[in-house]
Short mmCIF file of C-alpha atoms in Angstrom, two decimals:
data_model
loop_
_atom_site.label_atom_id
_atom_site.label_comp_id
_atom_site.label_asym_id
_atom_site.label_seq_id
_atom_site.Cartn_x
_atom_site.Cartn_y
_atom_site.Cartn_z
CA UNK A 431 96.73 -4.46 68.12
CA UNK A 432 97.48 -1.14 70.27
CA UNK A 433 96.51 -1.10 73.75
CA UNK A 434 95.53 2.17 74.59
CA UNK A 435 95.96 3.45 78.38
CA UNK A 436 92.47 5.00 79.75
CA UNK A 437 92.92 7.84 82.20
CA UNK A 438 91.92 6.76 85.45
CA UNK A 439 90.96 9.77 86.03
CA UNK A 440 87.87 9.54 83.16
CA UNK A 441 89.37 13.13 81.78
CA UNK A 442 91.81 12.97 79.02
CA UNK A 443 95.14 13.67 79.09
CA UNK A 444 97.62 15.31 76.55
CA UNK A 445 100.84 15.83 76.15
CA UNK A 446 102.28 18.88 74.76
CA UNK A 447 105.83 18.50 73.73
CA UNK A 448 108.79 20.66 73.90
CA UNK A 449 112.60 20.67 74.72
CA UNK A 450 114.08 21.27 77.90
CA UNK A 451 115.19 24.85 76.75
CA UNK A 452 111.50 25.81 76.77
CA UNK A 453 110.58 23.27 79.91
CA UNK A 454 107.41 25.37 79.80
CA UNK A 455 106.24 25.72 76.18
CA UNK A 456 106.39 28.77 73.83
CA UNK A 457 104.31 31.71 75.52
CA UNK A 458 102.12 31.25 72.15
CA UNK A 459 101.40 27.55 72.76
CA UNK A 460 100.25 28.00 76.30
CA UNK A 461 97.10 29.87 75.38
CA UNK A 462 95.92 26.17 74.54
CA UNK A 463 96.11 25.42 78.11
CA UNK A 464 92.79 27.12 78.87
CA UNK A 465 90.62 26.26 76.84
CA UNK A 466 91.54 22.77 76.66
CA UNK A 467 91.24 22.78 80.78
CA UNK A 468 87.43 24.13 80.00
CA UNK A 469 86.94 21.21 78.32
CA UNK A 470 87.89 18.35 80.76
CA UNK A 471 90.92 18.00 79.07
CA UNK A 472 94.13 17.56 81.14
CA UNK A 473 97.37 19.26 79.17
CA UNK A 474 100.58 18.74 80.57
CA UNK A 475 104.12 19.64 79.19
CA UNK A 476 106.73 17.05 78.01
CA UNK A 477 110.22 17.12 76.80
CA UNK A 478 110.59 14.84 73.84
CA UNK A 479 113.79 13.46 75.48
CA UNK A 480 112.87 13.04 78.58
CA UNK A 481 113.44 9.54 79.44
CA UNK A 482 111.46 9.35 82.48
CA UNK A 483 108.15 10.40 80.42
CA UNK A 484 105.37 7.58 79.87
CA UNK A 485 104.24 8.67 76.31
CA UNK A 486 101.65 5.49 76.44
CA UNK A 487 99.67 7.25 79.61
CA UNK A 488 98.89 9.98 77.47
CA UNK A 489 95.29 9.71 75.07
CA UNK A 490 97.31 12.09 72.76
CA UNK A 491 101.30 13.31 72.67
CA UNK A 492 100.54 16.74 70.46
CA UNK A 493 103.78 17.93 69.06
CA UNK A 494 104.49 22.01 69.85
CA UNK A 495 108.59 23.34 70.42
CA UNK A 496 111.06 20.33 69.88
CA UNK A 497 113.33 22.91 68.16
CA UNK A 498 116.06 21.22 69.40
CA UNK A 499 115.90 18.34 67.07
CA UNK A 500 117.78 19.62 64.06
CA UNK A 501 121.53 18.00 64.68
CA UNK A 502 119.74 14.51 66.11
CA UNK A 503 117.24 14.53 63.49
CA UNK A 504 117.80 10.57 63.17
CA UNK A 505 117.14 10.38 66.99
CA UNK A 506 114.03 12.44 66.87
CA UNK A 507 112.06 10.50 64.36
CA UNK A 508 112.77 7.31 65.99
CA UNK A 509 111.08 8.63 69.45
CA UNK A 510 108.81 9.41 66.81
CA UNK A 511 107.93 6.30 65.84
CA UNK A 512 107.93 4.67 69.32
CA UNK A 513 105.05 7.37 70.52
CA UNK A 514 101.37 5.79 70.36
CA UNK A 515 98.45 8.75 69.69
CA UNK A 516 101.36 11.26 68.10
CA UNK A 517 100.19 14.40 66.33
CA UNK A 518 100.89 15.08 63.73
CA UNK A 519 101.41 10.96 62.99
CA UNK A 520 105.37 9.70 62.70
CA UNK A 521 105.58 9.18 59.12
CA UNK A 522 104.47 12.45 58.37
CA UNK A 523 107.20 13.47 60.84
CA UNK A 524 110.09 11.10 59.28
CA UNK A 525 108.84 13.34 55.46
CA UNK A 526 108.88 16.32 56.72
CA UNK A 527 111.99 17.06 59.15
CA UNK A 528 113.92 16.36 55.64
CA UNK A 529 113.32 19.88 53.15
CA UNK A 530 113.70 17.56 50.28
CA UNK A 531 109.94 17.27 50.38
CA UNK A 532 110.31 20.28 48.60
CA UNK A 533 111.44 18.22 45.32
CA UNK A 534 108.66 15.79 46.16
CA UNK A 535 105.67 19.19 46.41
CA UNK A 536 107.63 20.48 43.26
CA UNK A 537 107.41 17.19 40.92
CA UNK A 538 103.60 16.72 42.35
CA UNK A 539 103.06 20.36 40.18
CA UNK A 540 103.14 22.64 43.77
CA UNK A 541 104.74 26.04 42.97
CA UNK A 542 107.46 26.47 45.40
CA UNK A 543 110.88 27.82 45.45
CA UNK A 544 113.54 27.07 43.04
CA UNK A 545 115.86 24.45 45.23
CA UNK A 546 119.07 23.01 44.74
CA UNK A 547 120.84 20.20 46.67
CA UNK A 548 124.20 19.08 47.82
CA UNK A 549 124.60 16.17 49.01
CA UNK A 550 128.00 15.73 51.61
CA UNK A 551 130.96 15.17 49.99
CA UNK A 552 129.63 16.99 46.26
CA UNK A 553 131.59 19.65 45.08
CA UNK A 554 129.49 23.05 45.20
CA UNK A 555 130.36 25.96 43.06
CA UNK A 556 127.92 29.28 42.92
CA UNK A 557 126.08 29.84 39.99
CA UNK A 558 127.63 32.14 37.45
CA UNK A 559 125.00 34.76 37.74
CA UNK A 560 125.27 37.61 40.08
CA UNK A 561 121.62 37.22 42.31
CA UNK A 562 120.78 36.81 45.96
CA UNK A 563 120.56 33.33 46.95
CA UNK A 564 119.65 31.46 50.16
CA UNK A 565 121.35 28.35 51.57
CA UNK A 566 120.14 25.99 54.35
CA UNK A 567 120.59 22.50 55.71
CA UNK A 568 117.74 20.45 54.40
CA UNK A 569 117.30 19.47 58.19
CA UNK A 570 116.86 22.62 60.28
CA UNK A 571 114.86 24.81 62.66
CA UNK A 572 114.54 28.11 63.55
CA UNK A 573 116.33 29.28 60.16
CA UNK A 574 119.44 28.07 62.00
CA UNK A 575 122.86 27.84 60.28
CA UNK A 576 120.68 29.73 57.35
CA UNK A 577 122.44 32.56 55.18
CA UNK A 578 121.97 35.17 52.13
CA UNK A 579 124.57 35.67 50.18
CA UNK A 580 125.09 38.39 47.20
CA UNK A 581 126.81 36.65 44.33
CA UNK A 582 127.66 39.40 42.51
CA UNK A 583 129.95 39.86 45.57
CA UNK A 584 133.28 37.96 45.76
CA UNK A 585 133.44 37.70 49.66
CA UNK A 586 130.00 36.86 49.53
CA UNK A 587 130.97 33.99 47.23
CA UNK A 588 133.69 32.88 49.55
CA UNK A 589 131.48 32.94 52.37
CA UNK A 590 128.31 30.67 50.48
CA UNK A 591 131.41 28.19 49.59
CA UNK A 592 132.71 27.88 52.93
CA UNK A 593 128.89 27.64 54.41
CA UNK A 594 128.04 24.55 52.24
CA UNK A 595 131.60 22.73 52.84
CA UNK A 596 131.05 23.29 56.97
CA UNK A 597 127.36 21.62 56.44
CA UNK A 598 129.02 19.06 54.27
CA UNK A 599 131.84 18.56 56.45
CA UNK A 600 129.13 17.75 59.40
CA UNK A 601 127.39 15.05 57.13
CA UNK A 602 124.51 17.37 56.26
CA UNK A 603 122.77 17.95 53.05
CA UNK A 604 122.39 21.34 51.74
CA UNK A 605 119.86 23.25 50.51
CA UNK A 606 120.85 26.34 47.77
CA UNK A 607 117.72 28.73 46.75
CA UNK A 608 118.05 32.01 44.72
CA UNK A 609 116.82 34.87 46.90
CA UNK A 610 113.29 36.13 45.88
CA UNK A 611 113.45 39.95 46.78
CA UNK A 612 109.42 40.08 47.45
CA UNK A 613 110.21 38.84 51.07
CA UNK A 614 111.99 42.52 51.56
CA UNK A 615 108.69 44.12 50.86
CA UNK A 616 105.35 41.51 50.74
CA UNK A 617 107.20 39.66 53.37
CA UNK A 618 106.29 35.83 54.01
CA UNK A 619 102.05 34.63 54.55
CA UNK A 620 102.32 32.02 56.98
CA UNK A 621 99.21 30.04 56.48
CA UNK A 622 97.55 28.18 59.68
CA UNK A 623 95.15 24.78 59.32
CA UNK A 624 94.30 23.32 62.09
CA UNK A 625 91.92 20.15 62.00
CA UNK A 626 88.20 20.09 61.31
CA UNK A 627 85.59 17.35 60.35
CA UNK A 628 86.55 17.34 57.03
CA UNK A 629 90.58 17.43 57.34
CA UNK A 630 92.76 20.52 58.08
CA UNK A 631 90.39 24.25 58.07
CA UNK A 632 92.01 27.11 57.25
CA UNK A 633 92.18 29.20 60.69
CA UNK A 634 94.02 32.24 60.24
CA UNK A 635 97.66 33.93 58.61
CA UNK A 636 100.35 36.34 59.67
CA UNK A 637 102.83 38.10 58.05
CA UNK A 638 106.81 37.40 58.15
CA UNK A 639 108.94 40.41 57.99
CA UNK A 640 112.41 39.55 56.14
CA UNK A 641 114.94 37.52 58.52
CA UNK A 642 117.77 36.65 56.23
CA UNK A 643 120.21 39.88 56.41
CA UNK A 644 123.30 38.14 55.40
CA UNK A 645 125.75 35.73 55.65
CA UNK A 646 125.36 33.21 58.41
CA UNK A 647 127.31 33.48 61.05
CA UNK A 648 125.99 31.59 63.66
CA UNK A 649 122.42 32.07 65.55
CA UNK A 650 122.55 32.81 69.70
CA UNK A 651 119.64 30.60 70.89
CA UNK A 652 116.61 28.30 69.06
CA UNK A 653 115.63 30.62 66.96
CA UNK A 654 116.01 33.84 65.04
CA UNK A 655 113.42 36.21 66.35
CA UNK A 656 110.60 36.97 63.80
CA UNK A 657 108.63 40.14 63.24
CA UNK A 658 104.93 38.60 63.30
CA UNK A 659 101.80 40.65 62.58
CA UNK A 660 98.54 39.23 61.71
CA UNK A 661 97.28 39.18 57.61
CA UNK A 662 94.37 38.65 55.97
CA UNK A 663 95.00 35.00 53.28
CA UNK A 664 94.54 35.94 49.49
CA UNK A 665 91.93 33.43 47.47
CA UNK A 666 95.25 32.98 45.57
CA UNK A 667 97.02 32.00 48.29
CA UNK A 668 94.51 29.92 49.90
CA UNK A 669 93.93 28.14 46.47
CA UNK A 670 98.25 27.24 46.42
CA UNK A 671 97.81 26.20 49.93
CA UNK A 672 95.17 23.54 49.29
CA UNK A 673 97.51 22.36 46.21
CA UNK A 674 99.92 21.71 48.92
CA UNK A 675 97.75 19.73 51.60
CA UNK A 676 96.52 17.82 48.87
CA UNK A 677 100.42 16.38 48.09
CA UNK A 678 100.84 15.24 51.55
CA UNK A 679 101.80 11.66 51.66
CA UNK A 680 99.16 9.77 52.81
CA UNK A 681 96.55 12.34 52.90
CA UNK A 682 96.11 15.38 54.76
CA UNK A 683 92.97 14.30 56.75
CA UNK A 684 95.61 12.75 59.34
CA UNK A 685 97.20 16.27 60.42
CA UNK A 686 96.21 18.22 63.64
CA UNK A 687 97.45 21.45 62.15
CA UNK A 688 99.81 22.31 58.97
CA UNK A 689 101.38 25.95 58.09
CA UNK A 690 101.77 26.67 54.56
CA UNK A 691 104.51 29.53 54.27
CA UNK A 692 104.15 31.56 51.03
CA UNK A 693 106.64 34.02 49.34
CA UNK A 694 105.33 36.10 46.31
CA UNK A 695 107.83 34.07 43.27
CA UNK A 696 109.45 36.06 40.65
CA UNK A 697 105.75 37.18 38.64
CA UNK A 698 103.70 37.76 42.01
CA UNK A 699 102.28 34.53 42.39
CA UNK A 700 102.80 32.70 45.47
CA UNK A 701 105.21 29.92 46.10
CA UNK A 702 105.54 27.26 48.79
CA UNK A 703 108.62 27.99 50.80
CA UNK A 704 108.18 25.27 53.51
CA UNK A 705 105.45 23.29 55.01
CA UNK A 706 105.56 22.72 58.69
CA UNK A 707 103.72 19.86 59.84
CA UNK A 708 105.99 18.93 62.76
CA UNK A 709 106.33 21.58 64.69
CA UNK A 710 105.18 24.78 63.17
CA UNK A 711 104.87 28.01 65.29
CA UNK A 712 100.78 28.46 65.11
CA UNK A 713 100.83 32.04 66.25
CA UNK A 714 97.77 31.31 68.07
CA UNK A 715 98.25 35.11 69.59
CA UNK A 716 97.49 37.01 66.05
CA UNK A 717 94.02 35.55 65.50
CA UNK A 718 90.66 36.06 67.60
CA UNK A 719 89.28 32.32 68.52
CA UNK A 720 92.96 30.60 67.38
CA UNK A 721 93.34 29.15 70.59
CA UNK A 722 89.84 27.54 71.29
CA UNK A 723 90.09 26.29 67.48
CA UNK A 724 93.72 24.47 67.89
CA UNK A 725 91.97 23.32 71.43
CA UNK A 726 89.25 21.87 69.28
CA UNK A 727 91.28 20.10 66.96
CA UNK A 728 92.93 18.56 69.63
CA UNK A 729 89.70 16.93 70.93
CA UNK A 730 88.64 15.84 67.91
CA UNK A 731 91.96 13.81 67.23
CA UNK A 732 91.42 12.27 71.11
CA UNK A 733 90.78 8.27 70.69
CA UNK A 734 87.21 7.21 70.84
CA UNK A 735 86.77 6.69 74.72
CA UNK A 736 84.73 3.87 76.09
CA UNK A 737 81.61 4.89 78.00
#
């Protein structure tokens, strides 16, 4: 049985996690703050690995910037697991800090991008064509130690080699995807859910300008900066994005809030790049009412309090 701690206090309190590198949350992520404060709900900020934090006090630990995580991956999903009241829950955590999801969405009949995987230790040679291709470590953030290599180019192919031997050499598995060109002009639809009665309610989208200019070579800080401007969802794309939620393990009335990134695949249609259910960027900023809805959501996932 849990025991669940009741605020003295008789308002509720939530935690919104981060890292100490953003010891005051995203900018975007503090427009919560208000609105949740107009409701009687008490917010306050906590770094995951903090060891001083009482994650039991809180009626809800909500997930936001732990983009730190990446390289102690193992780490992070077992303070996971030890939260009570964690949005989104720890399993779906454990499933989704790992990109081989992707082969789990793809097998489940979700359109998404083309992926290949090498595992440490595997020999890796690039395919004999001459595209664009893209290649990750299956655990990442931020589109850290991420690159785009030209085949068709022989340094290029050097440089994709020696990328997937340094993830291998660190014990990480690697991810190897060809380059759809639509990102250069469509750019990426970043889909936002974000809980309602009846499970996760589409909220609103943005566009993703391209990121992924080259080779990697290393990325100064968290995150690469994005180019972010607001976009209005397709039917299509809404349609692809409920294939998606309805693939999550375990269902996906459990989530607080899910973003379904889309690329237009080689005939126009979208494709599922990544889902982000642990600690997705909601661009609350880009969308009239985002705020008060994620604020909402966050209620509604509060514990059943005792009169």
């Amino acid at each position: 049985m849990t025991h669940h701690h009741q605020s003295t206090r008789g308002e509720p309190r939530v935690a919104l996690v981060t890292c100490d590198r953003l010891a005051d949350l995203d900018p975007d992520d503090r427009l919560v703050l208000a609105p949740l404060a107009a409701h009687g709900v008490t917010a306050e900020v906590a770094v995951w690995d903090d060891p001083d934090v009482d994650w039991a006090t809180y009626d809800l630990v909500v997930l936001r910037s732990p983009w730190d995580y990446a390289l102690r991956r193992d780490e992070f999903v077992a303070w996971a697991e030890s939260v009570p009241q964690l949005a989104n829950p720890a399993d779906v955590v454990r499933w989704n800090t790992d990109k081989r999801y992707l082969g789990e969405l793809a097998a489940a009949g979700v359109p998404t991008v083309p992926t290949g995987w090498v595992e440490p230790g595997q020999d890796w040679m690039p395919p004999a064509d001459s595209g664009e291709y893209v290649i990750k470590p299956a655990v990442s953030a931020g589109s850290q130690d991420t690159g785009r290599y030209d085949l068709a180019d022989p340094e290029h192919r050097e440089l994709a080699v020696a990328h997937v031997r340094r993830l291998s050499a660190a014990g990480r598995v690697t991810m190897v995807q060809p380059y759809l060109s639509a990102v250069d002009t469509a750019g990426e639809t970043a889909l936002l859910f974000l809980a309602g009665p009846q499970g996760p309610a589409y909220s609103h989208a943005i566009r993703k300008g391209p990121m992924l200019d080259g080779p990697d070579l290393g990325v100064e800080g968290l995150y690469k900066p994005e180019e972010i401007t607001a976009r209005t969802a397709t039917p299509e794309q809404l349609a692809v994005a409920e294939k998606v939620l309805a693939a999550v393990p375990g269902g996906s009335q459990r989530l607080l809030y899910a973003r379904v990134d889309l690329i237009p695949g080689a005939d126009g249609t979208p494709v599922l790049v990544e889902l982000e259910l642990t600690e997705p960027s909601l661009f609350l900023g880009y969308a009239d009412g985002a705020p008060e809805r994620l604020a909402d959501a966050i209620r509604a996932h509060l514990p059943h309090r005792a009169p």
